[in-house]
Amino acid sequence: MAALLTIRNFCDEYNVSRSTAYRLRDSGAVPHVHIGRAARIRREDAERWYQSLFDEAAND
């Protein structure tokens, strides 16, 4: 089973603000799933997003 992060966990692990986490979620940059009303981010998706930051920096 895939590990799921809450928005708070995502913010803590990747050192982003809550508003940034919601912006990333809403824009589709970090895919999410809903379990009831709660949004959860798969750890794999969070890590893919984080790695993409380094990939973009390497292309600059």
PDB file of N, CA and C in Angstrom:
ATOM      1  N   MET A   1       0.844  -1.175   0.000  1.00  0.00           N
ATOM      2  CA  MET A   1       0.000   0.000   0.000  1.00  0.00           C
ATOM      3  C   MET A   1       0.895   1.246   0.000  1.00  0.00           C
ATOM      4  N   ALA A   2       0.508   2.220  -0.785  1.00  0.00           N
ATOM      5  CA  ALA A   2       1.282   3.454  -0.887  1.00  0.00           C
ATOM      6  C   ALA A   2       1.140   4.287   0.379  1.00  0.00           C
ATOM      7  N   ALA A   3       2.238   4.914   0.770  1.00  0.00           N
ATOM      8  CA  ALA A   3       2.205   5.805   1.930  1.00  0.00           C
ATOM      9  C   ALA A   3       1.524   7.106   1.520  1.00  0.00           C
ATOM     10  N   LEU A   4       0.632   7.586   2.349  1.00  0.00           N
ATOM     11  CA  LEU A   4      -0.091   8.821   2.077  1.00  0.00           C
ATOM     12  C   LEU A   4       0.300   9.881   3.089  1.00  0.00           C
ATOM     13  N   LEU A   5       0.510  11.084   2.605  1.00  0.00           N
ATOM     14  CA  LEU A   5       0.866  12.213   3.464  1.00  0.00           C
ATOM     15  C   LEU A   5      -0.324  13.152   3.598  1.00  0.00           C
ATOM     16  N   THR A   6      -0.510  13.671   4.778  1.00  0.00           N
ATOM     17  CA  THR A   6      -1.469  14.752   4.941  1.00  0.00           C
ATOM     18  C   THR A   6      -0.806  16.037   4.440  1.00  0.00           C
ATOM     19  N   ILE A   7      -1.584  17.071   4.279  1.00  0.00           N
ATOM     20  CA  ILE A   7      -1.017  18.364   3.879  1.00  0.00           C
ATOM     21  C   ILE A   7       0.009  18.806   4.918  1.00  0.00           C
ATOM     22  N   ARG A   8      -0.295  18.618   6.167  1.00  0.00           N
ATOM     23  CA  ARG A   8       0.635  19.010   7.240  1.00  0.00           C
ATOM     24  C   ARG A   8       1.942  18.228   7.135  1.00  0.00           C
ATOM     25  N   ASN A   9       1.848  16.914   6.910  1.00  0.00           N
ATOM     26  CA  ASN A   9       3.057  16.095   6.754  1.00  0.00           C
ATOM     27  C   ASN A   9       3.878  16.562   5.559  1.00  0.00           C
ATOM     28  N   PHE A  10       3.200  16.846   4.453  1.00  0.00           N
ATOM     29  CA  PHE A  10       3.876  17.327   3.252  1.00  0.00           C
ATOM     30  C   PHE A  10       4.620  18.631   3.559  1.00  0.00           C
ATOM     31  N   CYS A  11       3.960  19.541   4.241  1.00  0.00           N
ATOM     32  CA  CYS A  11       4.588  20.823   4.599  1.00  0.00           C
ATOM     33  C   CYS A  11       5.817  20.605   5.472  1.00  0.00           C
ATOM     34  N   ASP A  12       5.702  19.744   6.452  1.00  0.00           N
ATOM     35  CA  ASP A  12       6.821  19.485   7.363  1.00  0.00           C
ATOM     36  C   ASP A  12       7.993  18.823   6.646  1.00  0.00           C
ATOM     37  N   GLU A  13       7.710  17.833   5.829  1.00  0.00           N
ATOM     38  CA  GLU A  13       8.786  17.080   5.180  1.00  0.00           C
ATOM     39  C   GLU A  13       9.498  17.864   4.088  1.00  0.00           C
ATOM     40  N   TYR A  14       8.744  18.723   3.381  1.00  0.00           N
ATOM     41  CA  TYR A  14       9.337  19.434   2.253  1.00  0.00           C
ATOM     42  C   TYR A  14       9.518  20.924   2.523  1.00  0.00           C
ATOM     43  N   ASN A  15       9.284  21.315   3.771  1.00  0.00           N
ATOM     44  CA  ASN A  15       9.530  22.684   4.215  1.00  0.00           C
ATOM     45  C   ASN A  15       8.857  23.728   3.331  1.00  0.00           C
ATOM     46  N   VAL A  16       7.561  23.533   3.088  1.00  0.00           N
ATOM     47  CA  VAL A  16       6.770  24.506   2.342  1.00  0.00           C
ATOM     48  C   VAL A  16       5.635  24.983   3.234  1.00  0.00           C
ATOM     49  N   SER A  17       5.127  26.161   2.929  1.00  0.00           N
ATOM     50  CA  SER A  17       4.012  26.686   3.711  1.00  0.00           C
ATOM     51  C   SER A  17       2.726  25.960   3.330  1.00  0.00           C
ATOM     52  N   ARG A  18       1.745  26.082   4.180  1.00  0.00           N
ATOM     53  CA  ARG A  18       0.457  25.450   3.920  1.00  0.00           C
ATOM     54  C   ARG A  18      -0.174  26.002   2.656  1.00  0.00           C
ATOM     55  N   SER A  19      -0.079  27.314   2.462  1.00  0.00           N
ATOM     56  CA  SER A  19      -0.673  27.910   1.258  1.00  0.00           C
ATOM     57  C   SER A  19       0.039  27.422  -0.004  1.00  0.00           C
ATOM     58  N   THR A  20       1.344  27.228   0.073  1.00  0.00           N
ATOM     59  CA  THR A  20       2.088  26.693  -1.069  1.00  0.00           C
ATOM     60  C   THR A  20       1.662  25.257  -1.345  1.00  0.00           C
ATOM     61  N   ALA A  21       1.490  24.464  -0.307  1.00  0.00           N
ATOM     62  CA  ALA A  21       1.055  23.079  -0.484  1.00  0.00           C
ATOM     63  C   ALA A  21      -0.305  23.023  -1.173  1.00  0.00           C
ATOM     64  N   TYR A  22      -1.231  23.868  -0.744  1.00  0.00           N
ATOM     65  CA  TYR A  22      -2.553  23.884  -1.371  1.00  0.00           C
ATOM     66  C   TYR A  22      -2.474  24.387  -2.808  1.00  0.00           C
ATOM     67  N   ARG A  23      -1.611  25.349  -3.076  1.00  0.00           N
ATOM     68  CA  ARG A  23      -1.446  25.857  -4.442  1.00  0.00           C
ATOM     69  C   ARG A  23      -0.887  24.761  -5.344  1.00  0.00           C
ATOM     70  N   LEU A  24       0.108  24.031  -4.855  1.00  0.00           N
ATOM     71  CA  LEU A  24       0.681  22.924  -5.616  1.00  0.00           C
ATOM     72  C   LEU A  24      -0.361  21.839  -5.866  1.00  0.00           C
ATOM     73  N   ARG A  25      -1.138  21.557  -4.867  1.00  0.00           N
ATOM     74  CA  ARG A  25      -2.198  20.551  -4.993  1.00  0.00           C
ATOM     75  C   ARG A  25      -3.242  20.990  -6.009  1.00  0.00           C
ATOM     76  N   ASP A  26      -3.710  22.225  -5.880  1.00  0.00           N
ATOM     77  CA  ASP A  26      -4.779  22.721  -6.750  1.00  0.00           C
ATOM     78  C   ASP A  26      -4.337  22.886  -8.193  1.00  0.00           C
ATOM     79  N   SER A  27      -3.057  23.200  -8.406  1.00  0.00           N
ATOM     80  CA  SER A  27      -2.556  23.373  -9.771  1.00  0.00           C
ATOM     81  C   SER A  27      -2.257  22.042 -10.451  1.00  0.00           C
ATOM     82  N   GLY A  28      -2.213  20.970  -9.672  1.00  0.00           N
ATOM     83  CA  GLY A  28      -1.907  19.659 -10.230  1.00  0.00           C
ATOM     84  C   GLY A  28      -0.422  19.340 -10.227  1.00  0.00           C
ATOM     85  N   ALA A  29       0.402  20.247  -9.728  1.00  0.00           N
ATOM     86  CA  ALA A  29       1.844  20.002  -9.665  1.00  0.00           C
ATOM     87  C   ALA A  29       2.156  18.824  -8.744  1.00  0.00           C
ATOM     88  N   VAL A  30       1.360  18.672  -7.702  1.00  0.00           N
ATOM     89  CA  VAL A  30       1.473  17.532  -6.791  1.00  0.00           C
ATOM     90  C   VAL A  30       0.111  16.843  -6.780  1.00  0.00           C
ATOM     91  N   PRO A  31      -0.003  15.705  -7.476  1.00  0.00           N
ATOM     92  CA  PRO A  31      -1.289  15.000  -7.511  1.00  0.00           C
ATOM     93  C   PRO A  31      -1.727  14.576  -6.119  1.00  0.00           C
ATOM     94  N   HIS A  32      -3.024  14.474  -5.937  1.00  0.00           N
ATOM     95  CA  HIS A  32      -3.557  14.085  -4.642  1.00  0.00           C
ATOM     96  C   HIS A  32      -4.781  13.206  -4.826  1.00  0.00           C
ATOM     97  N   VAL A  33      -5.190  12.581  -3.755  1.00  0.00           N
ATOM     98  CA  VAL A  33      -6.416  11.787  -3.720  1.00  0.00           C
ATOM     99  C   VAL A  33      -7.249  12.295  -2.559  1.00  0.00           C
ATOM    100  N   HIS A  34      -8.538  12.084  -2.672  1.00  0.00           N
ATOM    101  CA  HIS A  34      -9.435  12.441  -1.577  1.00  0.00           C
ATOM    102  C   HIS A  34      -9.911  11.166  -0.902  1.00  0.00           C
ATOM    103  N   ILE A  35      -9.869  11.178   0.397  1.00  0.00           N
ATOM    104  CA  ILE A  35     -10.447  10.121   1.211  1.00  0.00           C
ATOM    105  C   ILE A  35     -11.486  10.823   2.056  1.00  0.00           C
ATOM    106  N   GLY A  36     -12.715  10.687   1.637  1.00  0.00           N
ATOM    107  CA  GLY A  36     -13.767  11.507   2.235  1.00  0.00           C
ATOM    108  C   GLY A  36     -13.502  12.953   1.849  1.00  0.00           C
ATOM    109  N   ARG A  37     -13.433  13.826   2.809  1.00  0.00           N
ATOM    110  CA  ARG A  37     -13.127  15.239   2.544  1.00  0.00           C
ATOM    111  C   ARG A  37     -11.647  15.551   2.670  1.00  0.00           C
ATOM    112  N   ALA A  38     -10.879  14.586   3.137  1.00  0.00           N
ATOM    113  CA  ALA A  38      -9.456  14.820   3.391  1.00  0.00           C
ATOM    114  C   ALA A  38      -8.625  14.572   2.133  1.00  0.00           C
ATOM    115  N   ALA A  39      -7.725  15.498   1.837  1.00  0.00           N
ATOM    116  CA  ALA A  39      -6.801  15.341   0.719  1.00  0.00           C
ATOM    117  C   ALA A  39      -5.539  14.665   1.226  1.00  0.00           C
ATOM    118  N   ARG A  40      -5.061  13.696   0.461  1.00  0.00           N
ATOM    119  CA  ARG A  40      -3.823  13.003   0.798  1.00  0.00           C
ATOM    120  C   ARG A  40      -2.926  12.989  -0.430  1.00  0.00           C
ATOM    121  N   ILE A  41      -1.631  13.067  -0.196  1.00  0.00           N
ATOM    122  CA  ILE A  41      -0.635  13.076  -1.265  1.00  0.00           C
ATOM    123  C   ILE A  41       0.175  11.798  -1.137  1.00  0.00           C
ATOM    124  N   ARG A  42       0.257  11.056  -2.229  1.00  0.00           N
ATOM    125  CA  ARG A  42       1.084   9.847  -2.217  1.00  0.00           C
ATOM    126  C   ARG A  42       2.547  10.259  -2.082  1.00  0.00           C
ATOM    127  N   ARG A  43       3.270   9.544  -1.250  1.00  0.00           N
ATOM    128  CA  ARG A  43       4.684   9.861  -1.022  1.00  0.00           C
ATOM    129  C   ARG A  43       5.459   9.838  -2.343  1.00  0.00           C
ATOM    130  N   GLU A  44       5.149   8.902  -3.224  1.00  0.00           N
ATOM    131  CA  GLU A  44       5.828   8.815  -4.510  1.00  0.00           C
ATOM    132  C   GLU A  44       5.615  10.089  -5.337  1.00  0.00           C
ATOM    133  N   ASP A  45       4.403  10.623  -5.300  1.00  0.00           N
ATOM    134  CA  ASP A  45       4.108  11.858  -6.036  1.00  0.00           C
ATOM    135  C   ASP A  45       4.847  13.042  -5.429  1.00  0.00           C
ATOM    136  N   ALA A  46       4.918  13.079  -4.096  1.00  0.00           N
ATOM    137  CA  ALA A  46       5.644  14.164  -3.430  1.00  0.00           C
ATOM    138  C   ALA A  46       7.129  14.101  -3.775  1.00  0.00           C
ATOM    139  N   GLU A  47       7.691  12.901  -3.771  1.00  0.00           N
ATOM    140  CA  GLU A  47       9.108  12.754  -4.094  1.00  0.00           C
ATOM    141  C   GLU A  47       9.380  13.089  -5.557  1.00  0.00           C
ATOM    142  N   ARG A  48       8.451  12.733  -6.448  1.00  0.00           N
ATOM    143  CA  ARG A  48       8.597  13.066  -7.868  1.00  0.00           C
ATOM    144  C   ARG A  48       8.588  14.584  -8.052  1.00  0.00           C
ATOM    145  N   TRP A  49       7.686  15.270  -7.350  1.00  0.00           N
ATOM    146  CA  TRP A  49       7.639  16.736  -7.417  1.00  0.00           C
ATOM    147  C   TRP A  49       8.954  17.331  -6.905  1.00  0.00           C
ATOM    148  N   TYR A  50       9.434  16.827  -5.774  1.00  0.00           N
ATOM    149  CA  TYR A  50      10.665  17.346  -5.177  1.00  0.00           C
ATOM    150  C   TYR A  50      11.845  17.147  -6.121  1.00  0.00           C
ATOM    151  N   GLN A  51      11.930  15.968  -6.729  1.00  0.00           N
ATOM    152  CA  GLN A  51      13.020  15.691  -7.669  1.00  0.00           C
ATOM    153  C   GLN A  51      12.926  16.606  -8.889  1.00  0.00           C
ATOM    154  N   SER A  52      11.722  16.943  -9.306  1.00  0.00           N
ATOM    155  CA  SER A  52      11.550  17.812 -10.475  1.00  0.00           C
ATOM    156  C   SER A  52      12.132  19.198 -10.229  1.00  0.00           C
ATOM    157  N   LEU A  53      12.197  19.616  -8.971  1.00  0.00           N
ATOM    158  CA  LEU A  53      12.801  20.909  -8.659  1.00  0.00           C
ATOM    159  C   LEU A  53      14.281  20.920  -9.027  1.00  0.00           C
ATOM    160  N   PHE A  54      14.960  19.803  -8.761  1.00  0.00           N
ATOM    161  CA  PHE A  54      16.373  19.683  -9.081  1.00  0.00           C
ATOM    162  C   PHE A  54      16.584  19.508 -10.576  1.00  0.00           C
ATOM    163  N   ASP A  55      15.686  18.801 -11.226  1.00  0.00           N
ATOM    164  CA  ASP A  55      15.783  18.599 -12.669  1.00  0.00           C
ATOM    165  C   ASP A  55      15.635  19.927 -13.407  1.00  0.00           C
ATOM    166  N   GLU A  56      14.690  20.761 -12.956  1.00  0.00           N
ATOM    167  CA  GLU A  56      14.504  22.082 -13.580  1.00  0.00           C
ATOM    168  C   GLU A  56      15.728  22.969 -13.353  1.00  0.00           C
ATOM    169  N   ALA A  57      16.294  22.912 -12.151  1.00  0.00           N
ATOM    170  CA  ALA A  57      17.472  23.724 -11.841  1.00  0.00           C
ATOM    171  C   ALA A  57      18.663  23.284 -12.695  1.00  0.00           C
ATOM    172  N   ALA A  58      18.770  22.003 -12.965  1.00  0.00           N
ATOM    173  CA  ALA A  58      19.884  21.503 -13.769  1.00  0.00           C
ATOM    174  C   ALA A  58      19.750  21.936 -15.223  1.00  0.00           C
ATOM    175  N   ASN A  59      18.527  22.168 -15.670  1.00  0.00           N
ATOM    176  CA  ASN A  59      18.302  22.586 -17.056  1.00  0.00           C
ATOM    177  C   ASN A  59      18.506  24.075 -17.274  1.00  0.00           C
ATOM    178  N   ASP A  60      18.602  24.818 -16.193  1.00  0.00           N
ATOM    179  CA  ASP A  60      18.779  26.290 -16.328  1.00  0.00           C
ATOM    180  C   ASP A  60      20.186  26.671 -16.639  1.00  0.00           C
TER     181      ASP A  60
END
